[in-house]
Coordinates of C-alpha atoms (C1' of nucleotides) in Angstrom, one line a residue:
Chain R
M1 CA 135.2 132.8 153.9
N2 CA 133.9 131.3 157.1
S3 CA 132.9 127.7 156.6
Q4 CA 135.4 125.0 157.2
E5 CA 135.2 123.9 153.6
E6 CA 135.9 127.3 152.3
V7 CA 138.9 127.6 154.5
N8 CA 140.2 124.3 153.4
D9 CA 139.8 125.3 149.9
F10 CA 141.5 128.6 150.5
V11 CA 144.5 127.0 152.2
K12 CA 144.8 124.2 149.6
N13 CA 143.9 126.0 146.4
G14 CA 144.4 129.7 147.2
H15 CA 147.5 129.8 145.1
Q16 CA 145.4 129.3 142.0
Q17 CA 143.5 132.5 142.8
Y18 CA 146.2 134.5 144.6
L19 CA 149.8 135.4 144.0
P20 CA 152.0 133.6 146.5
H21 CA 154.8 135.3 148.4
L22 CA 152.9 138.6 148.7
S23 CA 150.4 140.1 151.0
I24 CA 148.8 143.5 151.3
D25 CA 148.8 144.8 154.8
P26 CA 146.8 148.0 155.3
V27 CA 147.4 150.1 158.3
I28 CA 143.9 151.6 158.8
I29 CA 144.2 154.8 160.7
G30 CA 141.1 156.3 162.2
Y31 CA 140.5 159.3 164.4
H32 CA 138.3 159.4 167.4
D33 CA 138.1 161.1 170.7
Q34 CA 141.1 163.3 169.7
Q35 CA 143.3 160.2 169.3
L36 CA 144.7 158.4 166.3
K37 CA 143.6 154.7 166.3
V38 CA 144.8 151.8 164.3
L39 CA 142.5 148.9 163.4
L40 CA 143.9 145.5 164.5
L41 CA 142.4 142.0 164.2
K42 CA 142.9 139.3 166.7
W43 CA 144.1 136.0 165.3
I44 CA 142.5 132.8 166.5
G45 CA 144.8 130.5 168.4
L46 CA 147.9 132.6 167.8
N47 CA 146.5 134.8 170.5
G48 CA 148.0 137.9 169.1
W49 CA 147.1 140.9 167.0
G50 CA 147.8 141.8 163.4
L51 CA 146.9 143.9 160.5
P52 CA 143.8 143.2 158.4
G53 CA 145.7 142.0 155.4
G54 CA 144.8 140.1 152.3
F55 CA 146.2 138.7 149.1
I56 CA 146.4 139.8 145.5
Q57 CA 144.4 138.0 142.9
R58 CA 146.4 136.7 140.0
R59 CA 145.3 139.2 137.5
E60 CA 144.2 142.0 139.7
P61 CA 146.0 145.3 139.6
L62 CA 147.9 145.9 142.8
S63 CA 146.1 149.1 143.8
Q64 CA 142.7 147.5 143.0
A65 CA 143.6 144.7 145.3
A66 CA 144.4 147.1 148.1
H67 CA 141.1 148.8 147.7
R68 CA 139.3 145.5 147.5
I69 CA 140.9 144.2 150.7
L70 CA 140.1 147.5 152.5
H71 CA 136.5 147.3 151.3
E72 CA 136.1 143.7 152.4
R73 CA 137.4 144.5 155.8
T74 CA 135.7 147.8 156.5
G75 CA 133.0 148.3 154.0
L76 CA 134.6 151.5 152.9
E77 CA 135.3 152.7 149.4
D78 CA 137.0 155.6 147.7
L79 CA 139.4 156.1 150.5
F80 CA 142.7 157.8 150.7
L81 CA 144.8 154.7 150.5
Q82 CA 148.5 154.9 149.9
Q83 CA 151.3 152.4 149.4
F84 CA 154.3 153.3 151.5
H85 CA 156.7 150.4 151.6
I86 CA 157.3 146.8 150.9
F87 CA 158.7 144.8 153.8
G88 CA 160.9 141.8 153.1
D89 CA 163.8 142.0 155.5
S90 CA 162.4 140.8 158.8
P91 CA 162.9 137.1 159.8
Y92 CA 159.2 136.4 159.6
R93 CA 159.2 137.4 156.0
V94 CA 162.3 135.4 155.1
Q95 CA 161.7 132.2 157.0
E96 CA 158.7 130.2 156.2
R97 CA 156.2 129.7 159.0
S98 CA 155.7 126.4 160.8
V99 CA 153.1 124.1 159.2
N100 CA 152.6 122.1 162.4
E101 CA 151.9 125.1 164.5
F102 CA 149.4 126.1 161.9
N103 CA 147.6 122.8 161.7
E104 CA 147.4 122.5 165.4
T105 CA 146.0 126.0 165.8
Y106 CA 143.3 125.7 163.2
G107 CA 142.6 122.0 163.3
L108 CA 143.7 121.4 159.8
A109 CA 145.9 118.8 158.2
I110 CA 147.7 120.2 155.3
D111 CA 151.2 119.6 154.1
G112 CA 154.2 121.9 154.0
N113 CA 154.0 122.6 150.3
T114 CA 151.1 124.9 150.7
W115 CA 151.5 128.4 149.3
L116 CA 150.5 129.9 152.6
F117 CA 153.7 128.7 154.3
E118 CA 156.0 130.1 151.8
R119 CA 157.9 133.3 152.5
T120 CA 155.7 136.3 152.2
L121 CA 156.6 139.9 151.5
S122 CA 154.3 142.4 152.9
I123 CA 153.2 145.4 150.9
G124 CA 152.3 148.2 153.3
Y125 CA 149.5 150.6 152.6
F126 CA 148.0 153.1 154.9
A127 CA 144.4 154.4 154.8
L128 CA 142.8 157.3 156.6
V129 CA 139.2 156.6 157.5
D130 CA 136.3 158.1 159.3
Y131 CA 136.3 156.0 162.4
S132 CA 132.6 156.0 162.8
K133 CA 131.8 154.8 159.3
V134 CA 133.8 151.6 159.6
S135 CA 132.0 148.2 160.1
V136 CA 134.7 145.6 160.5
R137 CA 134.3 142.1 159.2
T138 CA 136.5 139.4 160.6
D139 CA 137.1 136.0 158.9
F140 CA 138.0 132.5 159.7
F141 CA 141.4 133.3 161.0
T142 CA 140.4 136.3 163.0
V143 CA 138.0 136.4 165.9
D144 CA 137.9 139.9 167.1
Y145 CA 138.9 143.5 166.2
Q146 CA 139.8 146.6 168.1
W147 CA 140.9 150.1 167.5
W148 CA 144.1 150.7 169.2
D149 CA 145.5 154.0 170.2
V150 CA 148.7 154.6 168.3
S151 CA 150.7 155.0 171.5
E152 CA 149.5 151.7 172.8
I153 CA 150.0 149.2 169.9
P154 CA 150.7 145.8 171.4
P155 CA 153.4 143.5 170.0
L156 CA 152.0 142.3 166.7
L157 CA 152.3 139.1 164.8
F158 CA 154.5 138.7 161.8
D159 CA 156.8 141.5 162.8
Q160 CA 154.1 144.0 161.8
N161 CA 155.0 146.6 164.4
E162 CA 157.6 148.0 162.0
V163 CA 154.8 148.3 159.4
V164 CA 152.6 150.3 161.7
E165 CA 155.5 152.5 162.8
K166 CA 156.6 153.2 159.2
A167 CA 153.0 154.0 158.3
L168 CA 152.7 156.6 161.0
A169 CA 156.1 158.0 160.2
T170 CA 155.1 158.4 156.6
L171 CA 151.9 160.1 157.6
R172 CA 153.7 162.6 159.7
L173 CA 156.1 163.4 157.0
Q174 CA 153.4 163.6 154.4
I175 CA 151.3 166.0 156.3
Y176 CA 153.9 168.7 155.5
H177 CA 153.4 168.1 151.8
Q178 CA 149.8 167.1 151.4
P179 CA 146.5 168.1 152.8
I180 CA 145.1 165.5 155.2
G181 CA 141.8 165.3 156.8
Y182 CA 139.3 164.7 154.0
N183 CA 138.9 161.1 155.0
L184 CA 139.4 161.6 158.7
L185 CA 136.8 164.3 159.4
P186 CA 133.1 164.6 158.7
E187 CA 132.2 166.6 155.6
K188 CA 131.6 169.7 157.8
F189 CA 133.9 170.3 160.7
T190 CA 135.0 173.1 163.0
L191 CA 138.3 174.8 163.2
P192 CA 139.0 173.3 166.7
E193 CA 138.3 169.8 165.2
I194 CA 140.7 170.0 162.3
H195 CA 143.2 171.8 164.6
T196 CA 143.3 169.0 167.1
L197 CA 143.5 166.4 164.4
Y198 CA 146.7 168.0 163.1
E199 CA 148.0 168.3 166.6
T200 CA 147.3 164.6 167.2
I201 CA 149.0 163.5 164.0
L202 CA 152.0 165.6 164.5
G203 CA 152.1 165.0 168.3
K204 CA 152.7 168.7 169.1
K205 CA 150.9 171.9 169.8
L206 CA 150.0 174.2 166.9
D207 CA 148.9 177.7 167.4
Q208 CA 145.2 178.0 166.6
R209 CA 145.2 181.3 164.9
N210 CA 148.3 180.6 162.7
F211 CA 147.0 177.2 161.8
A212 CA 143.7 178.5 160.6
K213 CA 145.4 181.3 158.8
K214 CA 147.5 178.8 157.0
L215 CA 144.8 176.5 155.9
V216 CA 142.5 179.2 154.8
G217 CA 145.3 181.1 153.2
L218 CA 146.2 178.0 151.1
G219 CA 142.6 177.9 150.1
L220 CA 142.2 174.3 151.4
I221 CA 139.2 175.0 153.6
K222 CA 136.5 177.5 153.5
K223 CA 134.2 178.9 156.2
L224 CA 130.6 178.1 155.9
D225 CA 127.7 180.3 157.1
E226 CA 126.6 177.7 159.6
Q227 CA 127.5 176.9 163.1
R228 CA 127.2 173.8 165.2
A229 CA 125.7 173.8 168.7
I230 CA 128.2 172.3 171.1
G231 CA 126.7 172.5 174.6
P232 CA 126.9 175.6 176.8
H233 CA 129.5 177.4 174.8
R234 CA 129.9 179.7 171.9
S235 CA 129.0 177.8 168.7
P236 CA 131.9 177.3 166.4
Y237 CA 131.6 178.0 162.7
L238 CA 131.6 175.0 160.3
Y239 CA 134.2 174.7 157.6
Q240 CA 134.5 172.5 154.6
F241 CA 137.4 171.3 152.4
E242 CA 137.7 173.0 149.1
K243 CA 137.7 169.9 146.9
D244 CA 139.5 171.5 144.0
A245 CA 142.3 173.1 145.9
Y246 CA 142.5 170.0 148.0
E247 CA 142.9 167.6 145.1
N248 CA 145.3 170.0 143.5
A249 CA 147.5 170.2 146.6
L250 CA 147.4 166.4 146.8
K251 CA 148.9 166.3 143.3
Q252 CA 151.2 169.3 143.4
G253 CA 152.3 169.0 147.0
I254 CA 152.7 171.9 149.4
V255 CA 155.9 173.4 150.7
H256 CA 155.4 174.9 154.1
T257 CA 155.1 174.2 157.8
Y258 CA 152.2 174.4 160.2
Chain T
M1 CA 175.0 133.5 133.6
N2 CA 176.1 133.5 130.0
S3 CA 176.3 130.0 128.6
Q4 CA 173.3 128.5 126.9
E5 CA 173.0 125.7 129.6
E6 CA 173.1 128.2 132.4
V7 CA 170.3 130.1 130.8
N8 CA 168.2 127.0 130.2
D9 CA 168.6 126.1 133.8
F10 CA 167.7 129.6 134.9
V11 CA 164.6 129.7 132.8
K12 CA 163.5 126.1 133.8
N13 CA 164.6 126.0 137.4
G14 CA 165.0 129.5 138.5
H15 CA 161.9 129.3 140.6
Q16 CA 163.7 127.0 142.9
Q17 CA 166.2 129.6 143.6
Y18 CA 164.2 132.8 143.2
L19 CA 160.8 134.1 144.3
P20 CA 158.4 134.2 141.4
H21 CA 156.2 137.2 140.7
L22 CA 158.7 139.7 141.9
S23 CA 161.6 141.5 140.4
I24 CA 163.8 144.2 141.7
D25 CA 164.3 147.0 139.2
P26 CA 166.9 149.5 140.2
V27 CA 167.0 152.9 138.6
I28 CA 170.7 153.7 138.7
I29 CA 171.2 157.4 138.6
G30 CA 174.6 158.8 137.8
Y31 CA 175.9 162.3 137.3
H32 CA 178.3 163.3 134.6
D33 CA 178.9 166.3 132.5
Q34 CA 176.4 168.3 134.5
Q35 CA 173.7 165.9 133.5
L36 CA 171.8 163.2 135.4
K37 CA 172.1 159.9 133.6
V38 CA 170.2 156.6 134.0
L39 CA 171.8 153.3 133.3
L40 CA 169.8 151.2 130.9
L41 CA 170.5 147.8 129.3
K42 CA 169.6 146.7 125.8
W43 CA 167.6 143.5 125.6
I44 CA 168.6 141.0 122.9
G45 CA 165.9 140.5 120.3
L46 CA 163.3 142.6 122.0
N47 CA 165.3 145.4 120.6
G48 CA 164.5 147.7 123.4
W49 CA 165.9 149.1 126.6
G50 CA 165.1 148.3 130.2
L51 CA 166.3 148.6 133.8
P52 CA 169.1 146.3 135.1
G53 CA 166.8 144.2 137.2
G54 CA 167.1 141.0 139.0
F55 CA 165.3 138.5 141.2
I56 CA 165.1 137.9 144.9
Q57 CA 166.5 134.6 146.3
R58 CA 164.1 132.6 148.3
R59 CA 165.6 133.2 151.6
E60 CA 167.4 136.5 150.9
P61 CA 166.3 139.6 152.8
L62 CA 164.8 142.1 150.3
S63 CA 167.3 144.9 150.9
Q64 CA 170.2 142.5 150.6
A65 CA 168.8 141.3 147.3
A66 CA 168.7 144.9 146.0
H67 CA 172.3 145.5 147.0
R68 CA 173.4 142.2 145.5
I69 CA 171.7 142.9 142.2
L70 CA 173.2 146.4 142.1
H71 CA 176.6 144.9 142.9
E72 CA 176.3 142.2 140.2
R73 CA 175.5 144.8 137.6
T74 CA 177.8 147.6 138.5
G75 CA 180.5 146.3 140.8
L76 CA 179.5 148.9 143.4
E77 CA 178.9 148.4 147.1
D78 CA 177.7 150.4 150.0
L79 CA 175.6 152.7 148.0
F80 CA 172.8 154.9 148.7
L81 CA 170.0 152.6 147.5
Q82 CA 166.5 153.2 148.4
Q83 CA 163.2 151.4 147.7
F84 CA 160.6 153.8 146.6
H85 CA 157.6 151.9 145.2
I86 CA 156.2 148.6 144.1
F87 CA 154.6 148.6 140.7
G88 CA 151.8 146.2 140.0
D89 CA 149.2 148.1 138.1
S90 CA 150.4 148.4 134.6
P91 CA 149.2 145.8 132.0
Y92 CA 152.7 144.3 131.7
R93 CA 152.6 143.5 135.4
V94 CA 149.1 142.0 135.3
Q95 CA 149.2 140.1 132.1
E96 CA 151.7 137.3 131.7
R97 CA 154.1 137.7 128.9
S98 CA 154.0 135.7 125.7
V99 CA 155.9 132.4 125.8
N100 CA 156.1 132.1 122.1
E101 CA 157.5 135.5 121.6
F102 CA 160.1 134.7 124.2
N103 CA 161.0 131.3 122.7
E104 CA 161.4 132.9 119.3
T105 CA 163.5 135.7 120.6
Y106 CA 166.0 133.6 122.5
G107 CA 165.9 130.4 120.5
L108 CA 164.5 128.4 123.4
A109 CA 161.8 125.9 123.7
I110 CA 160.1 126.1 127.0
D111 CA 156.5 125.7 128.0
G112 CA 154.2 128.2 129.4
N113 CA 154.3 127.0 133.0
T114 CA 157.7 128.5 133.5
W115 CA 157.9 130.9 136.4
L116 CA 159.4 133.6 134.2
F117 CA 156.1 134.0 132.3
E118 CA 154.0 134.6 135.3
R119 CA 152.9 138.0 136.3
T120 CA 155.7 139.9 137.9
L121 CA 155.5 142.9 140.2
S122 CA 158.4 145.2 140.1
I123 CA 160.0 146.6 143.2
G124 CA 161.5 150.0 142.4
Y125 CA 164.8 151.0 143.9
F126 CA 166.9 154.0 143.0
A127 CA 170.6 154.3 143.5
L128 CA 172.9 157.3 143.3
V129 CA 176.3 156.4 142.0
D130 CA 179.5 158.0 141.0
Y131 CA 179.3 157.6 137.2
S132 CA 182.9 157.0 136.7
K133 CA 183.2 154.1 139.2
V134 CA 180.6 151.9 137.5
S135 CA 181.7 149.0 135.4
V136 CA 178.6 147.5 133.9
R137 CA 178.2 143.8 133.4
T138 CA 175.5 142.6 130.9
D139 CA 174.1 139.0 130.9
F140 CA 172.6 136.6 128.5
F141 CA 169.5 138.6 128.0
T142 CA 171.1 141.9 127.6
V143 CA 173.6 142.8 124.9
D144 CA 174.6 146.4 125.6
Y145 CA 174.3 149.2 128.1
Q146 CA 174.2 152.9 128.0
W147 CA 173.9 155.9 130.2
W148 CA 170.9 157.9 129.1
D149 CA 170.3 161.5 129.9
V150 CA 167.1 161.7 132.1
S151 CA 165.5 164.0 129.6
E152 CA 166.0 161.6 126.8
I153 CA 164.9 158.2 128.1
P154 CA 163.5 156.1 125.3
P155 CA 160.4 154.1 125.5
L156 CA 161.3 151.2 127.8
L157 CA 160.3 147.6 127.9
F158 CA 157.8 146.3 130.5
D159 CA 156.2 149.7 131.2
Q160 CA 159.4 150.7 133.0
N161 CA 159.1 154.4 132.0
E162 CA 156.8 155.0 134.9
V163 CA 159.4 153.4 137.2
V164 CA 162.1 155.8 136.0
E165 CA 159.8 158.7 136.3
K166 CA 158.7 157.9 139.8
A167 CA 162.3 157.4 140.8
L168 CA 163.3 160.8 139.6
A169 CA 160.2 162.4 141.2
T170 CA 161.1 160.7 144.5
L171 CA 164.6 162.0 144.3
R172 CA 163.5 165.5 143.6
L173 CA 161.2 165.4 146.6
Q174 CA 163.7 163.8 148.8
I175 CA 166.3 166.4 148.1
Y176 CA 164.3 168.8 150.3
H177 CA 164.5 166.5 153.3
Q178 CA 167.8 164.6 152.9
P179 CA 171.3 165.5 151.9
I180 CA 172.2 164.1 148.5
G181 CA 175.5 164.0 146.8
Y182 CA 177.7 161.8 148.9
N183 CA 177.4 159.0 146.3
L184 CA 177.2 161.3 143.3
L185 CA 180.3 163.4 143.8
P186 CA 184.0 162.6 144.3
E187 CA 185.2 162.8 147.9
K188 CA 186.4 166.3 147.5
F189 CA 184.4 168.6 145.3
T190 CA 184.0 172.3 144.6
L191 CA 181.1 174.6 145.4
P192 CA 180.2 175.0 141.7
E193 CA 180.2 171.2 141.3
I194 CA 177.7 170.5 144.1
H195 CA 175.8 173.6 143.1
T196 CA 175.2 172.5 139.6
L197 CA 174.4 168.9 140.8
Y198 CA 171.6 170.3 142.8
E199 CA 170.5 172.5 140.0
T200 CA 170.5 169.5 137.7
I201 CA 168.5 167.3 140.0
L202 CA 165.9 170.0 140.7
G203 CA 165.8 171.3 137.2
K204 CA 166.1 174.9 138.2
K205 CA 168.5 177.7 139.0
L206 CA 169.7 178.1 142.6
D207 CA 171.5 181.2 143.8
Q208 CA 175.1 180.2 144.3
R209 CA 175.7 182.3 147.4
N210 CA 172.5 181.3 149.2
F211 CA 173.0 177.7 148.3
A212 CA 176.5 177.6 149.7
K213 CA 175.4 179.5 152.8
K214 CA 172.6 176.9 153.4
L215 CA 174.8 173.8 153.1
V216 CA 177.6 175.2 155.2
G217 CA 175.1 176.6 157.6
L218 CA 173.6 173.2 158.0
G219 CA 177.0 171.9 158.6
L220 CA 176.7 169.4 155.8
I221 CA 179.8 170.4 154.0
K222 CA 183.0 172.0 155.1
K223 CA 185.6 174.0 153.3
L224 CA 189.1 172.5 153.0
D225 CA 192.3 174.4 152.7
E226 CA 193.0 173.1 149.3
Q227 CA 192.2 174.3 145.8
R228 CA 191.8 172.6 142.5
A229 CA 193.4 173.8 139.4
I230 CA 190.8 174.2 136.7
G231 CA 192.4 175.7 133.6
P232 CA 192.9 179.4 133.1
H233 CA 190.7 180.5 135.9
R234 CA 190.6 181.2 139.5
S235 CA 191.0 178.0 141.5
P236 CA 188.0 177.0 143.4
Y237 CA 188.3 175.7 147.0
L238 CA 187.6 172.1 147.7
Y239 CA 184.8 171.0 150.0
Q240 CA 184.0 167.8 151.7
F241 CA 180.9 166.3 153.3
E242 CA 180.8 166.2 157.0
K243 CA 180.1 162.6 157.5
D244 CA 178.5 162.8 160.9
A245 CA 176.2 165.7 160.1
Y246 CA 175.4 164.1 156.8
E247 CA 174.4 160.8 158.3
N248 CA 172.4 162.5 161.0
A249 CA 170.5 164.6 158.4
L250 CA 169.8 161.4 156.5
K251 CA 168.1 159.9 159.6
Q252 CA 166.5 163.0 161.0
G253 CA 165.5 164.7 157.8
I254 CA 165.9 168.4 157.1
V255 CA 163.2 171.0 156.8
H256 CA 164.1 173.8 154.5
T257 CA 164.3 174.9 150.9
Y258 CA 167.4 175.6 148.8
Chain O
dT1 C1' 201.6 192.7 131.3
dT2 C1' 197.1 192.1 129.9
dA3 C1' 192.8 189.8 129.1
dC4 C1' 189.7 186.4 130.3
dA5 C1' 186.6 183.6 132.7
dA6 C1' 185.4 181.6 136.7
dT7 C1' 185.3 181.9 141.9
dC8 C1' 184.5 184.3 146.1
dC9 C1' 182.0 187.1 149.3
dG10 C1' 178.1 190.1 152.4
dT11 C1' 174.1 193.0 153.1
dA12 C1' 169.5 194.7 152.3
dA13 C1' 164.6 193.6 151.2
dA14 C1' 160.8 190.6 151.1
dT15 C1' 158.5 186.9 152.6
dT16 C1' 157.1 183.6 155.9
dA17 C1' 156.7 181.8 160.6
dT18 C1' 155.9 182.6 165.4
dA19 C1' 154.2 184.7 169.5
dC20 C1' 150.5 186.4 172.0
dG21 C1' 145.4 188.1 174.9
dG22 C1' 141.1 190.2 175.1
dA23 C1' 136.3 190.5 173.3
dT24 C1' 132.4 187.6 172.0
dT25 C1' 129.1 184.1 172.3
dA26 C1' 125.5 180.1 173.5
dA27 C1' 123.7 177.6 176.8
dT28 C1' 123.1 176.6 181.6
dT29 C1' 122.5 177.9 186.3
dT30 C1' 120.8 181.0 189.6
Chain V
dA1 C1' 116.1 187.9 183.4
dA2 C1' 120.7 188.1 184.8
dA3 C1' 125.0 186.0 185.8
dT4 C1' 128.2 182.4 185.0
dT5 C1' 130.9 179.5 182.3
dA6 C1' 133.8 177.7 178.9
dA7 C1' 134.8 177.6 174.4
dT8 C1' 135.4 180.3 169.9
dC9 C1' 137.0 184.1 167.3
dC10 C1' 140.1 187.6 165.7
dG11 C1' 144.7 190.8 164.3
dT12 C1' 149.1 192.8 165.0
dA13 C1' 153.9 193.0 166.2
dT14 C1' 158.4 190.5 166.2
dA15 C1' 161.5 187.0 164.8
dA16 C1' 163.4 184.0 161.4
dT17 C1' 164.1 182.6 157.0
dT18 C1' 164.4 183.1 152.2
dT19 C1' 165.4 185.7 148.3
dA20 C1' 167.8 189.1 145.6
dC21 C1' 171.7 191.1 143.9
dG22 C1' 177.1 192.9 141.8
dG23 C1' 181.8 194.0 142.4
dA24 C1' 186.5 192.5 143.8
dT25 C1' 189.7 188.6 143.3
dT26 C1' 192.3 185.0 141.3
dG27 C1' 195.0 181.7 138.1
dT28 C1' 196.3 180.8 133.6
dA29 C1' 197.1 181.7 128.8
dA30 C1' 197.9 184.9 125.3

DNA sequence: TTACAATCCGTAAATTATACGGATTAATTT
DNA sequence: AAATTAATCCGTATAATTTACGGATTGTAA
């Protein structure tokens, strides 16, 4: 959706295709350079940042819509993508937005009965992605994108800061009950890599040896007979997730600490 | 809403007052007779059971709507009420319902453009209530109510069984991280009472002594200098929740097992 | 007074989590 | 070729937590 006609059609007739009052707002979390990053899009005109959201088609199952939107925005499929909350309390989601402001910003001339200006509740999903595999696509409303360090998220449009915060809080809680990393790390990774990933997510130091013991002990990762060259130092062994144990732990849950 | 005119107005004009495509479906969990019970309403005509749901007013914050609906149905206020999922995948929530079936059931004659027949996503909340304090109110669509033991939930309308199951699963998970009981037990309760409550929720035996040690050790409950007469047996001491520690644990979360 | 049935209480063993440092290695530099 | 560097690798001892377990006590009814 990039031509002016497409946009006009979307704004005027989108309600025929999409459910009004609802948007899906994925918090796309990537990992790079030992830091957690969140993908944000820059809105045209509004001069602010927001989540790469989308709408639900009228007969499309909700989870399918979430995957579709993520795919449209990032090109990624088969991701860890999890619904964590629906937001409908903040003023932005109760009051309708200003039509005039919108028309001015986008050079449109639509009236106030348009579906887009009705109150919209936001369904929060979070996804864990391999940072390097993402190719972001912007659309008519968004002009730029950027990966933001989680500690430096700017004030977001549409009260979305609370969405991001809740996503991260959910992730931190969840890491105690579910294995995480399958979608954040390359297929083969080293102990130090997964170790610092967990430290980054939890925001605290974890003892290397105990951490490795735990993960291997749970059978979630296994050591390979390969090493990776990493400059003038001892080469670390490579590890891999045990798919079966991993999937199982995702379903069953784990009870432990790291 | 009980007169025929009110109902007609609701069906025809409800969309002016309520957000379409969304319903709030609370799983109201009560505790009685050492069993967890769920409050279900019996639909007229459809001859089936369902959750005591409601709709969100157009400018009403989401959580406020949830509390209002709960209050309308049960007369209760200030409850532990928590959103846990939004359901939009099951066929019922993707396909629109049959108008004819509806008209036949309720003796109405409305056309298919009515908001009620559009696809509806269901926002799941669960509430923990003191069984004895609830006074259920039915409405035009529902003729009867009943507390059902969680192990005996019948097939529900609108694919709501998955809503109930997920509510219970969430509760069981949550009990490891948050104190539970404040809204399920009377103000003063005995150790055996709270002990069996936890056993009931978790569906497994918990050692009495260790359980009491844990809760007292965490400072969540405190022993009172009173006892309760319970027939021809030794009188148990009464306990009370420590409000401050309880609230704090609700916010901070607990890491432990029982 | 006795019988009964439920409550109350404390310690020992097992498991799990935490703390901790020295030997090894691969590449680069000398 | 040897020395240097910086990162990986590994195992054991201590602390903390969880689990296991039974006998003495109490209030009422018979």
